[in-house]
Amino acid sequence: MALKKSQLYSSLWQSCDELRGGMDASQYKDYVLTLLFMKYVSDKYAGKHGAVIEVPAGGSFADMARLKGDKEIGDKINKIIARLAEANDLQGVIDQANFNDEDKLGKGKDMQDRLSKLVAIFEGLDFRANRAEGDDLLGDAYEYLMRHFATESGKSKGQFYTPAEVSRIMAKVIGIERAAGMREPTAYDPTCGSGSLLIKAVDESGTGKIAIYGQEMDNATWALARMNMILHGYPTAELWKDNTLSSPHFVDRHGRLKTFDFAVANPPFSTKSWANGFNPHDDEFHRFEDGVPPEKNGDYAFLLHLIASLKSTGKGAIILPHGVLFRGNAEAQIRRQLIRRGYLKGIIGLPANLFYGTGIPACILVIDKEHAQARRGIFMLDASAGYIKDGPKNRLREQDIHRIVDVFTRQDASDPRYARMVGVAEIERNDFNLNLPRYIDSQLPEDRQDIGAHLNGGIPVADIDALKPYWAVCPALRTALFKLNRPGYVNLAVDKAALKSVIYDHAQFSAFVDGMNTHFKTWRDAEAVRLKALKPGFQPKALIAVTAERLLDHYRDRALVDPYAVYQHLMDYWTETLQDDAYLVATDGWKAEPYRIIEKDKKGREKDKGWACDLVPKALIVARYYAAEQAAIDQFANKLDAVDAQLDELQEEHSGEDAVFSGYDKINAKSVKERVQEIASDPTYKPSFPRKRESSALDETASAADEMAILKRWLKLDKQRAALKKSLKETEAALDDAALAHYPKLTQADINALVVDDKWLAALETAIHGELGRVSQQLTTRVKELAERYGTPLPKLAANVGALQAKVDAHLKRMGFAWK
């Protein structure tokens, strides 16, 4: 069976659990990634002549697997890795982690057990079974681990990773997809870290022919980048280990910097020792002709290096702190020159707390040399408000990424609170200060209070006019909700409590909802045909990209509904469910094959926990073929809930001190029957609890018959509960057997319908329908807010205060207090 992404992620993170405690994430990531690398290359290349990675005898993961339980497992793993490294010139790359380190992995039996469990986890992963290689299953798993390692490593050690969302934006805004039409395209990252930014940029190009170049100063991070490239299918990427600024490796035969078609970078922010090892005032590569950056801040040094490394038609993007936009002195001079040269195509302001090395907000500077001379402005975009909280960090959602890329690539300035094309003349008037708030007011408009409405009542018509997108769709709804108070002011024409129902049930709003449902049905019907036609071997990533784009385009011009919010619903469902399903279909085809769920207890004993089917869960079979049987089960469950509620009520009513059920260690059928027998066999038995009578304020002692009646009622209810539980269990078991037996009867058309119609598209329809509820709720909330704000004018408030004051004075006077 195909390896699901969620299963792969779970297994990889489980491997981390085996190492936590002895070291932090910045250390144990090396062990996990090394084993992932060994397993992957062994599955992919072992036994293949002429493969890009040679897996020598005694240098494979299979050799590691045979070491489980071996007393010398740590030392022998090191030797296996060394053999693979030597055969492929990967010394210093895949042998960074010492698997025989007693300080980190424990001594003797502790190390033996820990490494044996670790190897066993990876042994359970089979990458040979996945045929959708173009979707980079391993690369995504690596990305998953890197994100989590960066999160756990903390500020000082998480800088090796650029969030994939930001990497994708950078790739798209530099137009790297144009590489597909170029003869020998090149891409470069001067501070490549673990390579994630460079890889994402190349992935977005849609072509595998880009030559990749990168340089990284840190040895361990450079090793990560080498492994990363191989795991992503770029084994020929040329990565160099050295300081980019003092010793750039990529130079031509004339001693000049090699130039590239595309460049991306996420350098360390505000490096203080950037000029160590060379004299920037006498730079042999002429990178600082427009000015030398400050001695203790290297942000512009990396920017100038990136610009110098681009061809005359090159495009680039670099992540830098916001300070580069407005800091003065030497940086201001450099900024002035870059603007005048026209190199700076755009600026994208990002949300704070996105990156793992810092919490400060950053921006993307987009460089375009090709059209520099003709450039007369800079496109500025403030995306700082578009994100979601994700643990300790913020994260860009799919809708945020798409909105940024759409607006930037189209140079769309229709929303001046989000993006503007700012002319050079305006920038000059601001002394070349590029701070985004000078040009884009991204703050929400102030919700102004109307003094006239507070004094005399009524809702300002101006506030109602501000809701014009709703009235454009439902003009009669405005008339139904409001009536004239006086010129410029209206009153609410319906009760506030009925607002939501009045809006949702209004004929024009109902027509809008019906129209939206029909609109979705049009897309759904067309998409269902495409999805049902999928054949094994398709690429899931390509599927979701095309499908999501069609959905977004389908909703772009629909009133009141945000097309990017609709798009996000699909992308969320992709992550939760659809992604795994797509990989199953891509690998195995439309197969609905149930499997047993076997779990092991702490002693290693296996226990059958039933069955499941990932692609076609039992619930889909039941809903389509066994609705009546499920209804019977629901009926039993409802009856059982009712009996449980009566039992709980009876016990609660007669529990506590000196009550029927006081003194019981455990209330069950056995203990209650014993009490019934005790009462029946003792004619002198008298309960010790009181009996309250409605006809008298006095309590009298309850009789034995009273207690007997309560206990027998409890036993009757308990008997009913037991019978219902038995019937429910038998009915559920029968339905479970019937559902399981139905799978072999399913045709491919049946499976297509169950998965595409009943699962995928039904879930998406429910989510998108929620957007319509959001539309009505937003209108309801705003109208109610205005009605409450101006519902009680100041004179009435004053009168109310006077009346309440008079009541208080009267109460105080009766109590003998004087109040002035």
Short mmCIF file of N, CA and C in Angstrom, two decimals, residues 12 44 57 64 123 130 149 254 256 279 308 373 512 596 693 732 759 772 798:
data_model
loop_
_atom_site.label_atom_id
_atom_site.label_comp_id
_atom_site.label_asym_id
_atom_site.label_seq_id
_atom_site.Cartn_x
_atom_site.Cartn_y
_atom_site.Cartn_z
N LEU A 12 8.30 9.97 11.05
CA LEU A 12 9.52 10.76 11.20
C LEU A 12 9.54 11.49 12.54
N LYS A 44 15.97 3.89 -3.32
CA LYS A 44 15.89 4.43 -4.69
C LYS A 44 17.02 3.92 -5.58
N ALA A 57 28.33 -2.15 -1.27
CA ALA A 57 28.13 -3.26 -0.34
C ALA A 57 28.58 -2.82 1.05
N MET A 64 22.15 -1.48 8.05
CA MET A 64 21.82 -0.92 9.36
C MET A 64 20.72 -1.75 10.03
N GLU A 123 12.85 1.58 9.09
CA GLU A 123 12.70 0.33 8.36
C GLU A 123 11.26 0.14 7.91
N ASN A 130 6.16 4.19 -3.85
CA ASN A 130 5.53 5.43 -4.28
C ASN A 130 6.00 5.79 -5.68
N PHE A 149 12.12 21.30 13.29
CA PHE A 149 13.42 21.48 13.93
C PHE A 149 13.68 22.96 14.19
N HIS A 254 37.77 35.38 -15.82
CA HIS A 254 38.40 36.70 -15.77
C HIS A 254 38.48 37.23 -14.34
N ARG A 256 35.91 37.77 -12.42
CA ARG A 256 34.73 38.55 -12.07
C ARG A 256 33.65 37.62 -11.51
N ASN A 279 38.67 43.86 2.51
CA ASN A 279 38.49 45.30 2.61
C ASN A 279 37.41 45.72 1.62
N ALA A 308 25.02 42.33 -7.81
CA ALA A 308 26.21 42.14 -8.64
C ALA A 308 26.26 40.75 -9.25
N GLN A 373 16.34 50.63 -16.51
CA GLN A 373 16.45 51.98 -17.06
C GLN A 373 15.10 52.62 -17.30
N PHE A 512 -29.78 35.19 -3.54
CA PHE A 512 -28.31 35.25 -3.58
C PHE A 512 -27.71 33.91 -3.15
N ARG A 596 -6.95 -4.53 8.58
CA ARG A 596 -7.12 -4.66 10.02
C ARG A 596 -6.20 -3.67 10.74
N ARG A 693 -42.37 16.40 52.03
CA ARG A 693 -43.74 16.34 51.55
C ARG A 693 -44.16 17.73 51.09
N GLU A 732 -24.73 -2.69 15.81
CA GLU A 732 -23.49 -2.09 15.27
C GLU A 732 -22.58 -3.15 14.67
N LYS A 759 -17.41 12.26 -0.62
CA LYS A 759 -16.33 12.61 0.31
C LYS A 759 -15.71 13.96 -0.03
N LEU A 772 -21.32 31.58 3.10
CA LEU A 772 -22.59 32.31 2.98
C LEU A 772 -23.12 32.68 4.36
N ALA A 798 -29.93 60.35 30.07
CA ALA A 798 -29.95 61.26 31.22
C ALA A 798 -31.22 61.06 32.05
#
